[in-house]
Coordinates of N, CA, C and O in Angstrom, one line a residue:
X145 N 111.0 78.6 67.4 CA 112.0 79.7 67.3 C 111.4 81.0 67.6 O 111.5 82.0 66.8
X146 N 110.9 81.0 68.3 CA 110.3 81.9 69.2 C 110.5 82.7 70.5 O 110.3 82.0 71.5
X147 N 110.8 83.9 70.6 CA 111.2 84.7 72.0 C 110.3 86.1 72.2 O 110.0 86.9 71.2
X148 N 110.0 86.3 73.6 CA 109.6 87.2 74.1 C 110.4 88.1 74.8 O 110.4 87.8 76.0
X149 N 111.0 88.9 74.5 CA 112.1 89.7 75.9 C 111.5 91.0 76.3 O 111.2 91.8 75.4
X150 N 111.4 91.3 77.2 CA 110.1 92.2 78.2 C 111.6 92.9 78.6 O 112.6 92.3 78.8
X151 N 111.5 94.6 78.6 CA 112.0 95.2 79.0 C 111.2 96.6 79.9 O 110.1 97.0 79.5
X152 N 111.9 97.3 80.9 CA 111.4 98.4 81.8 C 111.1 98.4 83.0 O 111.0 99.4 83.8
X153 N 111.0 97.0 83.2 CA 110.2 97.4 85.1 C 111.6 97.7 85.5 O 112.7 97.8 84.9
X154 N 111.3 97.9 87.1 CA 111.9 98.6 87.9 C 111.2 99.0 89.2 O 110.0 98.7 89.2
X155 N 111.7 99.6 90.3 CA 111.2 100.5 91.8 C 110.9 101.8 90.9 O 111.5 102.1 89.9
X156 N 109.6 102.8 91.7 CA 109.3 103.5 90.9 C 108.0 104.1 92.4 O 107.3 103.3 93.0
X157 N 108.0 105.3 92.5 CA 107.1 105.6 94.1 C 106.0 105.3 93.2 O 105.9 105.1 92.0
X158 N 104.7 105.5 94.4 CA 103.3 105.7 94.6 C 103.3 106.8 93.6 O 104.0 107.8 93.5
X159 N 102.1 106.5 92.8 CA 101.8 108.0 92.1 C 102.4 108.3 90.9 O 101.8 109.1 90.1
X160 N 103.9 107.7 90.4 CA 104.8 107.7 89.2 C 104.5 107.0 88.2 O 103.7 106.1 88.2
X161 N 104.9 107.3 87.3 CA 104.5 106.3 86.1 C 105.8 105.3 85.6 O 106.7 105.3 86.5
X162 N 106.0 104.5 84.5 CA 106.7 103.4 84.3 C 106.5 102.7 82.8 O 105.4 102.2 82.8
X163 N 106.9 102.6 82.3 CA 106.5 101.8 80.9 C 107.3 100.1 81.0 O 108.3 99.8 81.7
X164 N 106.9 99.6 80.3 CA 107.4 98.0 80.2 C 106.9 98.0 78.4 O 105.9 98.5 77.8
X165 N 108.2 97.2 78.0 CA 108.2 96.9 76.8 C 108.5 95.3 75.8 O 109.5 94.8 76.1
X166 N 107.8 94.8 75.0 CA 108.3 93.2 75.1 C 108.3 93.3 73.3 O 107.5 93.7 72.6
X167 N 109.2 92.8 73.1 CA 109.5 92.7 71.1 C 109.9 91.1 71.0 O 110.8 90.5 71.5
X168 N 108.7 90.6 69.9 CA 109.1 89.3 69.7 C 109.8 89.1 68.5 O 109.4 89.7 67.5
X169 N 110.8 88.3 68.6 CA 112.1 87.3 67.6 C 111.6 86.2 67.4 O 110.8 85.5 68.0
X170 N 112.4 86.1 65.9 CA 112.6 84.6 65.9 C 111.0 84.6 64.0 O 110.3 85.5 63.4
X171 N 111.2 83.4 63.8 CA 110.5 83.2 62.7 C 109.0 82.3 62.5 O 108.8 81.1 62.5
X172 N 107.7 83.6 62.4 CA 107.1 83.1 62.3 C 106.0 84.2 61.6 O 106.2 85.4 61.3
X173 N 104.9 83.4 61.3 CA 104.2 84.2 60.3 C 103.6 85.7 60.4 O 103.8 86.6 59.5
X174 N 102.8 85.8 61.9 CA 102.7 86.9 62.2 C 101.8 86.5 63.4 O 101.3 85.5 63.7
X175 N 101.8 88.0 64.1 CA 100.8 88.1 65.7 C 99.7 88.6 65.8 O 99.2 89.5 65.2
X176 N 99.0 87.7 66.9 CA 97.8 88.1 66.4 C 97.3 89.0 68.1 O 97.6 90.1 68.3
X177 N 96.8 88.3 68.7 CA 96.9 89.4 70.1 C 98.1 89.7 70.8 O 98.6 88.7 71.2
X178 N 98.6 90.7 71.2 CA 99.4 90.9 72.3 C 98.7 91.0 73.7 O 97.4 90.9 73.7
X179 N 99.7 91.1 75.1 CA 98.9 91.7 76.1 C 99.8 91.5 76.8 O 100.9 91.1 76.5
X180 N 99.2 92.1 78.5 CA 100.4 92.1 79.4 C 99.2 91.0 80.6 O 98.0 90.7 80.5
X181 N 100.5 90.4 81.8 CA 99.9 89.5 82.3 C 100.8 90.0 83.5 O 102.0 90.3 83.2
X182 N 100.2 90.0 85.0 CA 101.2 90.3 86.4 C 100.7 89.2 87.4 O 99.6 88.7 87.4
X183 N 101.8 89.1 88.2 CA 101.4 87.9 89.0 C 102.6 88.5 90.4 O 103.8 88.6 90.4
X184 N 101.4 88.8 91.5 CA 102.4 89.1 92.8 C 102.4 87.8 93.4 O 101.5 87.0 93.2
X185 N 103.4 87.7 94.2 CA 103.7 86.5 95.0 C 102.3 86.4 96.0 O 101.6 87.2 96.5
X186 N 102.3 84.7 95.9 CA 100.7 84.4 96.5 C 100.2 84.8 96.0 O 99.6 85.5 96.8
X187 N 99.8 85.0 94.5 CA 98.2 85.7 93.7 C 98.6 85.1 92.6 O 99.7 84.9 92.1
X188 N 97.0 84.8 92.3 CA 97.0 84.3 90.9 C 97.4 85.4 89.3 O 97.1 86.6 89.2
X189 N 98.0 84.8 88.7 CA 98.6 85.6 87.5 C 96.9 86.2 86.5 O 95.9 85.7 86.3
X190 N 97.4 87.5 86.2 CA 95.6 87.9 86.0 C 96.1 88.9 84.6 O 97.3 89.3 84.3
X191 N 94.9 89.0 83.8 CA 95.5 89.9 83.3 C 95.3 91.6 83.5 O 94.5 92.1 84.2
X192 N 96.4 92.2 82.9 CA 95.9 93.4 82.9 C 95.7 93.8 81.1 O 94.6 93.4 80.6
X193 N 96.2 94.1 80.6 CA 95.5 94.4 79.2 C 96.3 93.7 78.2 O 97.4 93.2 78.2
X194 N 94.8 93.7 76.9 CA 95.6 93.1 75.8 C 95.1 93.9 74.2 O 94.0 94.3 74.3
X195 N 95.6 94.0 73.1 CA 95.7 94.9 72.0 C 95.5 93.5 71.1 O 96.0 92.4 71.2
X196 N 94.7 94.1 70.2 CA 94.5 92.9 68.8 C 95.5 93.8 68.1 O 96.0 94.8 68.6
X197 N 95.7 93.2 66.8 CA 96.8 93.6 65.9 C 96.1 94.7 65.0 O 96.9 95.4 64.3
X198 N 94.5 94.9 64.8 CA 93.8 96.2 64.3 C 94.0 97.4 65.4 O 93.8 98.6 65.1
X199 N 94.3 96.9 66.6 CA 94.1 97.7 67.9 C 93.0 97.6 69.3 O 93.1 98.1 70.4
X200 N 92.4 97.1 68.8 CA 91.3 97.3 69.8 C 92.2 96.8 71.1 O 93.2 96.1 70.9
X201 N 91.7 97.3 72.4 CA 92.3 97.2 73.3 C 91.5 97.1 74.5 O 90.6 98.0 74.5
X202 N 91.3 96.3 75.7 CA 91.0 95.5 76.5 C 91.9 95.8 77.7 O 93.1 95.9 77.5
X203 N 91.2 96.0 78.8 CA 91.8 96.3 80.0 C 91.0 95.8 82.1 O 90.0 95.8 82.7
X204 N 92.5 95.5 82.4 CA 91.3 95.4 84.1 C 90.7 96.1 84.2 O 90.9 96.9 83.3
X205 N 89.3 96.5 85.1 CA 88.8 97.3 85.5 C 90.3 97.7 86.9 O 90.6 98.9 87.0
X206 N 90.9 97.1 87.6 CA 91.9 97.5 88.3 C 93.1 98.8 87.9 O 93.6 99.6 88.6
X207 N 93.4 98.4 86.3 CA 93.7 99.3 85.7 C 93.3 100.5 84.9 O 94.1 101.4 84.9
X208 N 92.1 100.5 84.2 CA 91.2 101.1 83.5 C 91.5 102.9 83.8 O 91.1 103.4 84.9
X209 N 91.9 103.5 82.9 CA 92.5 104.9 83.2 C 93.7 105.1 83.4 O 94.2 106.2 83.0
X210 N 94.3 104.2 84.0 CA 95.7 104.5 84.2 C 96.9 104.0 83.1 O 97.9 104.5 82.6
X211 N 96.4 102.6 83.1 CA 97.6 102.0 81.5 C 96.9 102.2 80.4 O 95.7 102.1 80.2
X212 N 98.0 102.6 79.6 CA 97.6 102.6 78.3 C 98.7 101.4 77.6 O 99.9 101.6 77.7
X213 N 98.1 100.4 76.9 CA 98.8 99.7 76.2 C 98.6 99.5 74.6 O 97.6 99.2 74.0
X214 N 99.8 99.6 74.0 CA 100.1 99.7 72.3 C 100.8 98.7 72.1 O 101.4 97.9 72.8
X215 N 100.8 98.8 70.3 CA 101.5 97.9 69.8 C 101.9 98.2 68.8 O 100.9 98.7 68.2
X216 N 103.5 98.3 67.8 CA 104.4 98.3 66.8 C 104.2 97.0 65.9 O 105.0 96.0 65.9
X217 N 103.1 97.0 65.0 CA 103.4 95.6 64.5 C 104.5 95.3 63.4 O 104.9 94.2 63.0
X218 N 104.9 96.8 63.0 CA 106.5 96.2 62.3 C 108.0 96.0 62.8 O 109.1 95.5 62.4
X219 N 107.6 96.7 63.8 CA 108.6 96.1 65.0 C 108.2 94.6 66.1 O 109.1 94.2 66.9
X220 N 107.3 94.1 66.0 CA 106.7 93.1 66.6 C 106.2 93.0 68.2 O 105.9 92.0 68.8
X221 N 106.1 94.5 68.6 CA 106.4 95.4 69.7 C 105.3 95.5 70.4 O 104.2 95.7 69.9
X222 N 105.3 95.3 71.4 CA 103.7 96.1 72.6 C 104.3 96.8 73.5 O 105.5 96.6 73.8
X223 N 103.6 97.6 74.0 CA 104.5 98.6 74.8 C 103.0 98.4 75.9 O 101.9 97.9 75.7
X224 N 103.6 98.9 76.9 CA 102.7 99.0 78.8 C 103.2 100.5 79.3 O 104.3 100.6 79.9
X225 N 102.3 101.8 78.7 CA 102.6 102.9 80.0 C 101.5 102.8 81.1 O 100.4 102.3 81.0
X226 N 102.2 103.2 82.2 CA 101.7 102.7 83.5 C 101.7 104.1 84.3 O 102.8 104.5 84.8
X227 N 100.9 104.6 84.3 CA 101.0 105.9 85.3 C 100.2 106.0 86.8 O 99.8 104.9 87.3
X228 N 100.2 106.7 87.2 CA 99.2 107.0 89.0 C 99.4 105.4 89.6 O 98.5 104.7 89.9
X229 N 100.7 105.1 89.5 CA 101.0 103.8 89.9 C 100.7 103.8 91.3 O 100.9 104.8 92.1
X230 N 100.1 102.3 91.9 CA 99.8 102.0 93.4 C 101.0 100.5 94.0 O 101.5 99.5 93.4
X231 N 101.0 101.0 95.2 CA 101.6 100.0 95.9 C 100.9 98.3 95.2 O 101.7 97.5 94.8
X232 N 99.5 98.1 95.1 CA 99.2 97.4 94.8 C 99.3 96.7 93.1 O 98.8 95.6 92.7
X233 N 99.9 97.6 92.5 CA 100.6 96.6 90.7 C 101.9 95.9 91.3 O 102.3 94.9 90.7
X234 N 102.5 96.3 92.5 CA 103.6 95.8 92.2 C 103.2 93.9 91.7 O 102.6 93.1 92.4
X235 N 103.7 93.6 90.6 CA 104.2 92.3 90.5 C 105.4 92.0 89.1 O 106.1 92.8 88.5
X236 N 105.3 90.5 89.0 CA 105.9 90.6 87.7 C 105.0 90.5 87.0 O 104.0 89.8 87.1
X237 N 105.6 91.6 85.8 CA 104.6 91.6 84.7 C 105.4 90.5 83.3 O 106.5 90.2 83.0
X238 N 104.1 90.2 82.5 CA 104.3 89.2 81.7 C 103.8 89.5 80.3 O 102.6 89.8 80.4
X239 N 104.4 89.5 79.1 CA 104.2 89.9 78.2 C 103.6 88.4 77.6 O 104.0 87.4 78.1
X240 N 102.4 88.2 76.5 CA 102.1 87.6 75.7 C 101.5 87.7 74.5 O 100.5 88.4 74.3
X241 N 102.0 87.1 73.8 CA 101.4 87.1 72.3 C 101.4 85.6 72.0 O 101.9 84.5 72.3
X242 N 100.3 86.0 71.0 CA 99.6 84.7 70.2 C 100.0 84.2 68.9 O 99.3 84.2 68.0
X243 N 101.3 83.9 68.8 CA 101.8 83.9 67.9 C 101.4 82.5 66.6 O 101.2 81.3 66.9
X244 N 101.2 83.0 65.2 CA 100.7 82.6 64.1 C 102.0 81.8 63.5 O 102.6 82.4 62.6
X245 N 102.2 80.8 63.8 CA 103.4 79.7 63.0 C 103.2 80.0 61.5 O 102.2 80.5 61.0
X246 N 104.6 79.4 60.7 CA 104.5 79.3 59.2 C 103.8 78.4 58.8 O 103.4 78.7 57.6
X247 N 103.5 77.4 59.2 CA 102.4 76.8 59.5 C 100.9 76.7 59.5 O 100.0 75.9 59.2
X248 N 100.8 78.1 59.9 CA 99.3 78.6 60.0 C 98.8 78.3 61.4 O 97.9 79.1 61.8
X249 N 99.1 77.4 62.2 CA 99.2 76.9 63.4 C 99.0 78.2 64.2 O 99.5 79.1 63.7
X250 N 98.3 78.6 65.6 CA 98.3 79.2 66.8 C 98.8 78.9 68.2 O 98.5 77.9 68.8
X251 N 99.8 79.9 68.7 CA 100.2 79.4 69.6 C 100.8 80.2 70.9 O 102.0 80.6 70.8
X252 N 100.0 80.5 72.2 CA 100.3 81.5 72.6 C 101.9 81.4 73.1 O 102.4 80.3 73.0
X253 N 102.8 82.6 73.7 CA 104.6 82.3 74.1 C 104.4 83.4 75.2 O 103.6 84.3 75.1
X254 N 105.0 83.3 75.8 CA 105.3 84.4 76.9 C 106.5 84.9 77.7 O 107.1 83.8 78.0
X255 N 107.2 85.7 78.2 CA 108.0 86.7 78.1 C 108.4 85.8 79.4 O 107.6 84.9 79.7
X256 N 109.7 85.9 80.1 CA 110.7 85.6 80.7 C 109.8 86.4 82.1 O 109.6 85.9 83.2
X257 N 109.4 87.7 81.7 CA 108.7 88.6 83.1 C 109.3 89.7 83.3 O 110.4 89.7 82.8
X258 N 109.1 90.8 83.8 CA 109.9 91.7 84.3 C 108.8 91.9 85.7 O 107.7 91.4 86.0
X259 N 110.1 92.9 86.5 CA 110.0 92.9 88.2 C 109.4 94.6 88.1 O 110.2 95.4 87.7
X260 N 108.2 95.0 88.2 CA 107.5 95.8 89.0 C 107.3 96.2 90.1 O 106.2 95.8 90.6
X261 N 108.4 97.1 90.7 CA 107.6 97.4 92.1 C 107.5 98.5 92.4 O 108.3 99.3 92.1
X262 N 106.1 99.1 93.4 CA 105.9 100.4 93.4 C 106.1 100.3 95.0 O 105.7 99.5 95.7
X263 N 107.0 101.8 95.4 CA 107.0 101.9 96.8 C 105.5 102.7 97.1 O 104.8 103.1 96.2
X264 N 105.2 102.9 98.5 CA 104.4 103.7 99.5 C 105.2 105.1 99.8 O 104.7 106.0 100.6

């Protein structure tokens, strides 16, 4: 009983910025990494960054300077700002977290996707 719903993408020019946001539902003990994950048509799904629940934070070197990615852990929240956007992020982006069952169990879930596209 677990959900990821990714909200923000959108068309957005060269150079603009963009945020994507994903808040997980549903009943379980707690999260342990978040991150985001994009995948353009014909390309393999890669990541771009991901946030432990102390914060530390991990990034492409593709991205490195330009996203900055957080997290709300009492909202269950990660947030993706995306600025000096390139034709080349366009994909869908994918929200994941590692979510900790009542259980004690690990188990990663992932977001439905949102549509990023950057014009030229």
């Amino acid at each position: 009983q677990v959900q990821l719903a990714e909200s923000g993408g959108g068309l957005v020019q060269a150079g603009g910025s963009l945020s994507v946001s994903c808040a997980a539902s549903g009943r379980f003990f707690s999260i342990n990494a978040m991150g985001w994950y994009r995948q353009a048509p014909g390309k393999q799904r890669e990541l771009v960054a991901t946030i432990t629940r102390s914060g530390l934070t991990n990034y492409a070197d593709s991205v490195k300077g330009r996203f900055t990615i957080s997290r709300d852990n009492p909202k269950k929240a990660v947030h993706l700002q995306m600025n000096s956007l390139k034709p080349e992020d366009t994909a869908v982006y994918y929200c994941n977290a590692e979510i900790v069952h009542l259980t004690l169990n690990t188990q990663a879930y992932w977001g439905k996707g949102t549509l990023v596209t950057v014009s030229s």
